[in-house]
mmCIF file with all atom_site columns, C-alpha atoms in Angstrom:
data_model
loop_
_atom_site.group_PDB
_atom_site.id
_atom_site.type_symbol
_atom_site.label_atom_id
_atom_site.label_alt_id
_atom_site.label_comp_id
_atom_site.label_asym_id
_atom_site.label_entity_id
_atom_site.label_seq_id
_atom_site.pdbx_PDB_ins_code
_atom_site.Cartn_x
_atom_site.Cartn_y
_atom_site.Cartn_z
_atom_site.occupancy
_atom_site.B_iso_or_equiv
_atom_site.pdbx_formal_charge
_atom_site.auth_seq_id
_atom_site.auth_comp_id
_atom_site.auth_asym_id
_atom_site.auth_atom_id
_atom_site.pdbx_PDB_model_num
ATOM 1   C CA . LEU M 1 1   ? 19.460  3.559   -3.406  1.00 38.00 ? 2   LEU M CA 1
ATOM 2   C CA . VAL M 1 2   ? 22.221  2.418   -5.723  1.00 42.00 ? 3   VAL M CA 1
ATOM 3   C CA . ARG M 1 3   ? 21.619  -1.357  -4.364  1.00 46.00 ? 4   ARG M CA 1
ATOM 4   C CA . GLY M 1 4   ? 18.500  -2.673  -3.785  1.00 49.00 ? 5   GLY M CA 1
ATOM 5   C CA . PRO M 1 5   ? 18.357  -4.358  0.156   1.00 53.00 ? 6   PRO M CA 1
ATOM 6   C CA . GLU M 1 6   ? 17.682  -7.789  -2.468  1.00 54.00 ? 7   GLU M CA 1
ATOM 7   C CA . GLY M 1 7   ? 21.010  -7.906  -4.629  1.00 52.00 ? 8   GLY M CA 1
ATOM 8   C CA . PRO M 1 8   ? 21.992  -5.544  -7.441  1.00 49.00 ? 9   PRO M CA 1
ATOM 9   C CA . GLY M 1 9   ? 19.282  -4.416  -9.980  1.00 48.00 ? 10  GLY M CA 1
ATOM 10  C CA . SER M 1 10  ? 16.082  -5.040  -6.794  1.00 48.00 ? 11  SER M CA 1
ATOM 11  C CA . TRP M 1 11  ? 16.809  -0.357  -7.824  1.00 49.00 ? 12  TRP M CA 1
ATOM 12  C CA . ASP M 1 12  ? 18.051  0.522   -10.194 1.00 51.00 ? 13  ASP M CA 1
ATOM 13  C CA . ALA M 1 13  ? 21.806  2.999   -9.752  1.00 53.00 ? 14  ALA M CA 1
ATOM 14  C CA . ILE M 1 14  ? 21.137  6.509   -9.919  1.00 53.00 ? 15  ILE M CA 1
ATOM 15  C CA . ASN M 1 15  ? 23.512  9.110   -9.416  1.00 55.00 ? 16  ASN M CA 1
ATOM 16  C CA . PRO M 1 16  ? 23.284  11.182  -7.132  1.00 54.00 ? 17  PRO M CA 1
ATOM 17  C CA . LEU M 1 17  ? 24.743  14.857  -7.586  1.00 55.00 ? 18  LEU M CA 1
ATOM 18  C CA . ALA M 1 18  ? 23.848  14.701  -11.614 1.00 54.00 ? 19  ALA M CA 1
ATOM 19  C CA . ARG M 1 19  ? 20.349  14.849  -10.596 1.00 52.00 ? 20  ARG M CA 1
ATOM 20  C CA . GLU M 1 20  ? 21.294  16.973  -7.409  1.00 56.00 ? 21  GLU M CA 1
ATOM 21  C CA . LYS M 1 21  ? 20.140  20.366  -9.400  1.00 57.00 ? 22  LYS M CA 1
ATOM 22  C CA . ASP M 1 22  ? 17.276  20.469  -11.175 1.00 56.00 ? 23  ASP M CA 1
ATOM 23  C CA . GLY M 1 23  ? 16.045  18.617  -8.146  1.00 61.00 ? 24  GLY M CA 1
ATOM 24  C CA . SER M 1 24  ? 14.797  15.247  -10.394 1.00 67.00 ? 25  SER M CA 1
ATOM 25  C CA . LEU M 1 25  ? 15.922  12.808  -8.097  1.00 65.00 ? 26  LEU M CA 1
ATOM 26  C CA . VAL M 1 26  ? 13.544  14.781  -4.844  1.00 66.00 ? 27  VAL M CA 1
ATOM 27  C CA . GLY M 1 27  ? 10.894  13.724  -8.122  1.00 68.00 ? 28  GLY M CA 1
ATOM 28  C CA . GLU M 1 28  ? 12.096  10.528  -8.716  1.00 70.00 ? 29  GLU M CA 1
ATOM 29  C CA . LEU M 1 29  ? 11.953  9.181   -5.508  1.00 68.00 ? 30  LEU M CA 1
ATOM 30  C CA . VAL M 1 30  ? 8.230   10.393  -4.822  1.00 70.00 ? 31  VAL M CA 1
ATOM 31  C CA . LEU M 1 31  ? 6.714   9.464   -8.165  1.00 68.00 ? 32  LEU M CA 1
ATOM 32  C CA . THR M 1 32  ? 8.184   5.846   -7.182  1.00 69.00 ? 33  THR M CA 1
ATOM 33  C CA . LEU M 1 33  ? 7.238   6.148   -2.824  1.00 74.00 ? 34  LEU M CA 1
ATOM 34  C CA . LEU M 1 34  ? 3.621   6.681   -3.759  1.00 74.00 ? 35  LEU M CA 1
ATOM 35  C CA . HIS M 1 35  ? 2.423   5.180   -7.904  1.00 72.00 ? 36  HIS M CA 1
ATOM 36  C CA . GLY M 1 36  ? 4.971   1.644   -7.696  1.00 75.00 ? 37  GLY M CA 1
ATOM 37  C CA . LEU M 1 37  ? 5.086   0.914   -3.806  1.00 84.00 ? 38  LEU M CA 1
ATOM 38  C CA . LEU M 1 38  ? 1.936   3.241   -2.843  1.00 88.00 ? 39  LEU M CA 1
ATOM 39  C CA . GLY M 1 39  ? -0.287  2.546   -5.506  1.00 90.00 ? 40  GLY M CA 1
ATOM 40  C CA . LEU M 1 40  ? -1.765  5.441   -5.182  1.00 90.00 ? 41  LEU M CA 1
ATOM 41  C CA . ASN M 1 41  ? -4.719  6.569   -8.128  1.00 89.00 ? 42  ASN M CA 1
ATOM 42  C CA . PRO M 1 42  ? -7.374  9.298   -6.222  1.00 85.00 ? 43  PRO M CA 1
ATOM 43  C CA . ASP M 1 43  ? -10.640 10.188  -7.915  1.00 85.00 ? 44  ASP M CA 1
ATOM 44  C CA . ALA M 1 44  ? -11.658 13.406  -5.774  1.00 78.00 ? 45  ALA M CA 1
ATOM 45  C CA . PRO M 1 45  ? -14.555 14.383  -7.959  1.00 81.00 ? 46  PRO M CA 1
ATOM 46  C CA . SER M 1 46  ? -15.445 10.881  -7.207  1.00 82.00 ? 47  SER M CA 1
ATOM 47  C CA . GLY M 1 47  ? -14.585 11.135  -3.440  1.00 78.00 ? 48  GLY M CA 1
ATOM 48  C CA . ARG M 1 48  ? -12.278 7.639   -4.295  1.00 90.00 ? 49  ARG M CA 1
ATOM 49  C CA . LEU M 1 49  ? -8.634  6.520   -3.510  1.00 92.00 ? 50  LEU M CA 1
ATOM 50  C CA . ARG M 1 50  ? -7.694  3.898   -5.233  1.00 93.00 ? 51  ARG M CA 1
ATOM 51  C CA . LEU M 1 51  ? -4.548  2.106   -3.086  1.00 95.00 ? 52  LEU M CA 1
ATOM 52  C CA . ALA M 1 52  ? -2.720  -0.734  -4.175  1.00 95.00 ? 53  ALA M CA 1
ATOM 53  C CA . PRO M 1 53  ? 0.597   -1.504  -2.074  1.00 95.00 ? 54  PRO M CA 1
ATOM 54  C CA . ASN M 1 54  ? 3.061   -3.559  -3.515  1.00 91.00 ? 55  ASN M CA 1
ATOM 55  C CA . LEU M 1 55  ? 5.838   -3.502  -0.792  1.00 86.00 ? 56  LEU M CA 1
ATOM 56  C CA . PRO M 1 56  ? 9.327   -5.918  -0.928  1.00 84.00 ? 57  PRO M CA 1
ATOM 57  C CA . SER M 1 57  ? 8.574   -8.755  0.274   1.00 83.00 ? 58  SER M CA 1
ATOM 58  C CA . HIS M 1 58  ? 11.236  -7.984  2.837   1.00 86.00 ? 59  HIS M CA 1
ATOM 59  C CA . VAL M 1 59  ? 8.697   -4.669  4.253   1.00 88.00 ? 60  VAL M CA 1
ATOM 60  C CA . THR M 1 60  ? 8.411   -6.037  8.116   1.00 92.00 ? 61  THR M CA 1
ATOM 61  C CA . GLU M 1 61  ? 5.888   -2.170  8.799   1.00 93.00 ? 62  GLU M CA 1
ATOM 62  C CA . PHE M 1 62  ? 5.311   0.859   7.114   1.00 91.00 ? 63  PHE M CA 1
ATOM 63  C CA . SER M 1 63  ? 2.985   3.087   7.614   1.00 93.00 ? 64  SER M CA 1
ATOM 64  C CA . VAL M 1 64  ? 2.476   6.626   5.741   1.00 92.00 ? 65  VAL M CA 1
ATOM 65  C CA . LEU M 1 65  ? 0.361   9.440   7.316   1.00 93.00 ? 66  LEU M CA 1
ATOM 66  C CA . GLY M 1 66  ? -1.436  12.435  5.515   1.00 92.00 ? 67  GLY M CA 1
ATOM 67  C CA . ILE M 1 67  ? -2.445  11.145  1.863   1.00 92.00 ? 68  ILE M CA 1
ATOM 68  C CA . THR M 1 68  ? -4.913  13.809  1.013   1.00 89.00 ? 69  THR M CA 1
ATOM 69  C CA . LEU M 1 69  ? -8.199  13.281  -1.713  1.00 87.00 ? 70  LEU M CA 1
ATOM 70  C CA . GLY M 1 70  ? -9.674  16.376  -1.382  1.00 85.00 ? 71  GLY M CA 1
ATOM 71  C CA . ASN M 1 71  ? -10.794 17.598  1.742   1.00 86.00 ? 72  ASN M CA 1
ATOM 72  C CA . ALA M 1 72  ? -10.342 14.703  3.648   1.00 90.00 ? 73  ALA M CA 1
ATOM 73  C CA . ALA M 1 73  ? -6.673  12.643  4.135   1.00 93.00 ? 74  ALA M CA 1
ATOM 74  C CA . ILE M 1 74  ? -6.059  9.063   5.866   1.00 94.00 ? 75  ILE M CA 1
ATOM 75  C CA . SER M 1 75  ? -3.381  6.709   7.165   1.00 96.00 ? 76  SER M CA 1
ATOM 76  C CA . MET M 1 76  ? -2.180  3.646   6.533   1.00 96.00 ? 77  MET M CA 1
ATOM 77  C CA . ARG M 1 77  ? 0.147   1.556   8.449   1.00 96.00 ? 78  ARG M CA 1
ATOM 78  C CA . TYR M 1 78  ? 1.448   -2.429  7.541   1.00 96.00 ? 79  TYR M CA 1
ATOM 79  C CA . GLN M 1 79  ? 3.156   -4.603  9.560   1.00 96.00 ? 80  GLN M CA 1
ATOM 80  C CA . ARG M 1 80  ? 3.329   -8.707  8.740   1.00 95.00 ? 81  ARG M CA 1
ATOM 81  C CA . THR M 1 81  ? 4.312   -11.194 11.536  1.00 95.00 ? 82  THR M CA 1
ATOM 82  C CA . GLY M 1 82  ? 5.291   -14.854 9.601   1.00 94.00 ? 83  GLY M CA 1
ATOM 83  C CA . ARG M 1 83  ? 2.629   -15.745 7.348   1.00 94.00 ? 84  ARG M CA 1
ATOM 84  C CA . SER M 1 84  ? 0.171   -13.431 8.168   1.00 97.00 ? 85  SER M CA 1
ATOM 85  C CA . HIS M 1 85  ? -0.783  -8.813  6.192   1.00 97.00 ? 86  HIS M CA 1
ATOM 86  C CA . LEU M 1 86  ? -2.588  -6.549  8.795   1.00 98.00 ? 87  LEU M CA 1
ATOM 87  C CA . PHE M 1 87  ? -3.258  -3.724  6.596   1.00 98.00 ? 88  PHE M CA 1
ATOM 88  C CA . THR M 1 88  ? -4.722  -0.353  9.032   1.00 98.00 ? 89  THR M CA 1
ATOM 89  C CA . ILE M 1 89  ? -6.295  2.159   6.694   1.00 97.00 ? 90  ILE M CA 1
ATOM 90  C CA . GLU M 1 90  ? -8.429  5.107   8.679   1.00 97.00 ? 91  GLU M CA 1
ATOM 91  C CA . PRO M 1 91  ? -9.533  9.032   8.325   1.00 96.00 ? 92  PRO M CA 1
ATOM 92  C CA . ASP M 1 92  ? -7.163  12.081  10.154  1.00 95.00 ? 93  ASP M CA 1
ATOM 93  C CA . PHE M 1 93  ? -9.344  14.361  8.919   1.00 92.00 ? 94  PHE M CA 1
ATOM 94  C CA . ALA M 1 94  ? -12.658 13.742  6.574   1.00 89.00 ? 95  ALA M CA 1
ATOM 95  C CA . ALA M 1 95  ? -16.162 15.910  5.757   1.00 87.00 ? 96  ALA M CA 1
ATOM 96  C CA . VAL M 1 96  ? -17.169 13.234  4.271   1.00 88.00 ? 97  VAL M CA 1
ATOM 97  C CA . PRO M 1 97  ? -16.136 9.508   4.209   1.00 91.00 ? 98  PRO M CA 1
ATOM 98  C CA . PRO M 1 98  ? -14.079 8.584   1.579   1.00 91.00 ? 99  PRO M CA 1
ATOM 99  C CA . VAL M 1 99  ? -14.516 5.334   -0.639  1.00 94.00 ? 100 VAL M CA 1
ATOM 100 C CA . VAL M 1 100 ? -11.195 3.166   -0.396  1.00 95.00 ? 101 VAL M CA 1
ATOM 101 C CA . VAL M 1 101 ? -10.559 0.883   -3.087  1.00 96.00 ? 102 VAL M CA 1
ATOM 102 C CA . PHE M 1 102 ? -8.242  -1.287  -1.183  1.00 97.00 ? 103 PHE M CA 1
ATOM 103 C CA . GLU M 1 103 ? -5.928  -3.395  -3.354  1.00 96.00 ? 104 GLU M CA 1
ATOM 104 C CA . PRO M 1 104 ? -2.963  -4.697  -1.583  1.00 96.00 ? 105 PRO M CA 1
ATOM 105 C CA . ALA M 1 105 ? -0.454  -7.396  -3.311  1.00 95.00 ? 106 ALA M CA 1
ATOM 106 C CA . VAL M 1 106 ? 0.982   -9.735  -0.745  1.00 95.00 ? 107 VAL M CA 1
ATOM 107 C CA . PRO M 1 107 ? 3.764   -13.324 -0.918  1.00 92.00 ? 108 PRO M CA 1
ATOM 108 C CA . GLY M 1 108 ? 2.268   -16.320 -1.705  1.00 92.00 ? 109 GLY M CA 1
ATOM 109 C CA . GLN M 1 109 ? -1.246  -18.139 -1.988  1.00 93.00 ? 110 GLN M CA 1
ATOM 110 C CA . VAL M 1 110 ? -4.042  -15.587 0.497   1.00 96.00 ? 111 VAL M CA 1
ATOM 111 C CA . ARG M 1 111 ? -5.333  -18.532 2.809   1.00 96.00 ? 112 ARG M CA 1
ATOM 112 C CA . GLU M 1 112 ? -7.830  -15.976 5.006   1.00 97.00 ? 113 GLU M CA 1
ATOM 113 C CA . ILE M 1 113 ? -9.010  -12.660 4.548   1.00 97.00 ? 114 ILE M CA 1
ATOM 114 C CA . ARG M 1 114 ? -10.522 -11.012 7.958   1.00 98.00 ? 115 ARG M CA 1
ATOM 115 C CA . VAL M 1 115 ? -12.043 -7.873  6.986   1.00 97.00 ? 116 VAL M CA 1
ATOM 116 C CA . ASP M 1 116 ? -12.916 -5.282  11.023  1.00 97.00 ? 117 ASP M CA 1
ATOM 117 C CA . GLY M 1 117 ? -11.802 -8.805  12.385  1.00 97.00 ? 118 GLY M CA 1
ATOM 118 C CA . GLU M 1 118 ? -15.095 -11.230 10.553  1.00 97.00 ? 119 GLU M CA 1
ATOM 119 C CA . VAL M 1 119 ? -13.851 -12.889 7.869   1.00 97.00 ? 120 VAL M CA 1
ATOM 120 C CA . ALA M 1 120 ? -14.215 -12.052 4.025   1.00 96.00 ? 121 ALA M CA 1
ATOM 121 C CA . ASP M 1 121 ? -14.583 -13.522 1.078   1.00 94.00 ? 122 ASP M CA 1
ATOM 122 C CA . LEU M 1 122 ? -12.659 -11.373 -1.424  1.00 93.00 ? 123 LEU M CA 1
ATOM 123 C CA . GLN M 1 123 ? -11.985 -11.324 -5.201  1.00 91.00 ? 124 GLN M CA 1
ATOM 124 C CA . ILE M 1 124 ? -8.930  -12.819 -5.348  1.00 95.00 ? 125 ILE M CA 1
ATOM 125 C CA . ARG M 1 125 ? -6.120  -13.399 -8.016  1.00 95.00 ? 126 ARG M CA 1
ATOM 126 C CA . PRO M 1 126 ? -2.484  -13.943 -8.800  1.00 94.00 ? 127 PRO M CA 1
ATOM 127 C CA . ILE M 1 127 ? 0.333   -11.999 -10.092 1.00 92.00 ? 128 ILE M CA 1
ATOM 128 C CA . GLY M 1 128 ? 3.805   -13.761 -10.358 1.00 90.00 ? 129 GLY M CA 1
ATOM 129 C CA . SER M 1 129 ? 4.187   -15.263 -6.241  1.00 90.00 ? 130 SER M CA 1
ATOM 130 C CA . SER M 1 130 ? 1.578   -12.557 -5.127  1.00 92.00 ? 131 SER M CA 1
ATOM 131 C CA . THR M 1 131 ? -1.892  -12.566 -4.664  1.00 95.00 ? 132 THR M CA 1
ATOM 132 C CA . VAL M 1 132 ? -3.901  -9.343  -5.148  1.00 96.00 ? 133 VAL M CA 1
ATOM 133 C CA . VAL M 1 133 ? -6.426  -8.786  -2.329  1.00 96.00 ? 134 VAL M CA 1
ATOM 134 C CA . ALA M 1 134 ? -9.718  -6.218  -3.257  1.00 95.00 ? 135 ALA M CA 1
ATOM 135 C CA . ILE M 1 135 ? -11.817 -4.636  -1.275  1.00 96.00 ? 136 ILE M CA 1
ATOM 136 C CA . GLN M 1 136 ? -13.910 -0.919  -1.810  1.00 96.00 ? 137 GLN M CA 1
ATOM 137 C CA . ILE M 1 137 ? -14.304 0.560   1.746   1.00 96.00 ? 138 ILE M CA 1
ATOM 138 C CA . PRO M 1 138 ? -15.641 3.452   3.010   1.00 95.00 ? 139 PRO M CA 1
ATOM 139 C CA . ILE M 1 139 ? -13.416 4.897   5.408   1.00 95.00 ? 140 ILE M CA 1
ATOM 140 C CA . ASP M 1 140 ? -15.135 6.006   8.029   1.00 95.00 ? 141 ASP M CA 1
ATOM 141 C CA . GLY M 1 141 ? -13.234 5.646   10.954  1.00 96.00 ? 142 GLY M CA 1
ATOM 142 C CA . PRO M 1 142 ? -10.514 2.491   11.513  1.00 97.00 ? 143 PRO M CA 1
ATOM 143 C CA . ARG M 1 143 ? -10.526 -0.703  9.200   1.00 98.00 ? 144 ARG M CA 1
ATOM 144 C CA . SER M 1 144 ? -8.334  -3.789  9.042   1.00 98.00 ? 145 SER M CA 1
ATOM 145 C CA . ILE M 1 145 ? -8.027  -5.988  6.114   1.00 98.00 ? 146 ILE M CA 1
ATOM 146 C CA . GLU M 1 146 ? -5.856  -8.955  7.483   1.00 98.00 ? 147 GLU M CA 1
ATOM 147 C CA . VAL M 1 147 ? -4.560  -11.018 4.770   1.00 97.00 ? 148 VAL M CA 1
ATOM 148 C CA . THR M 1 148 ? -2.657  -14.735 6.281   1.00 97.00 ? 149 THR M CA 1
ATOM 149 C CA . THR M 1 149 ? -0.529  -16.849 3.288   1.00 95.00 ? 150 THR M CA 1
ATOM 150 C CA . SER M 1 150 ? 0.273   -19.989 2.653   1.00 89.00 ? 151 SER M CA 1
#
């Protein structure tokens, strides 16, 4: 945690011993994961969850299990092969399928987007050297979003 994978400054330097007694280090790590990497923002009363993963460029696989929203839980998996970014979102359990506002950021410019294997014309917006893809999708079974970049 002292030095990030992309060199000094890619993670802030921390002193784990100074925070060990009050548990704030654990809280910082959880917040960094949930809000920083996943962009998690639940809206349980409306049964909607915003999930906006922004993973570092060196990450090729990432999984999160048991993201809860009211009486439902979902899992998200990410796999990158070359310039293909595959996100799979599926319910772990749900009485009523939750709706996910999914806004992943992927490096590069988007060439093609496929939702459940079918080509989709979705809203995209460039942010720096990345592109954010936006989709609102009910998680009533395994759903796949594949983004191919150039």
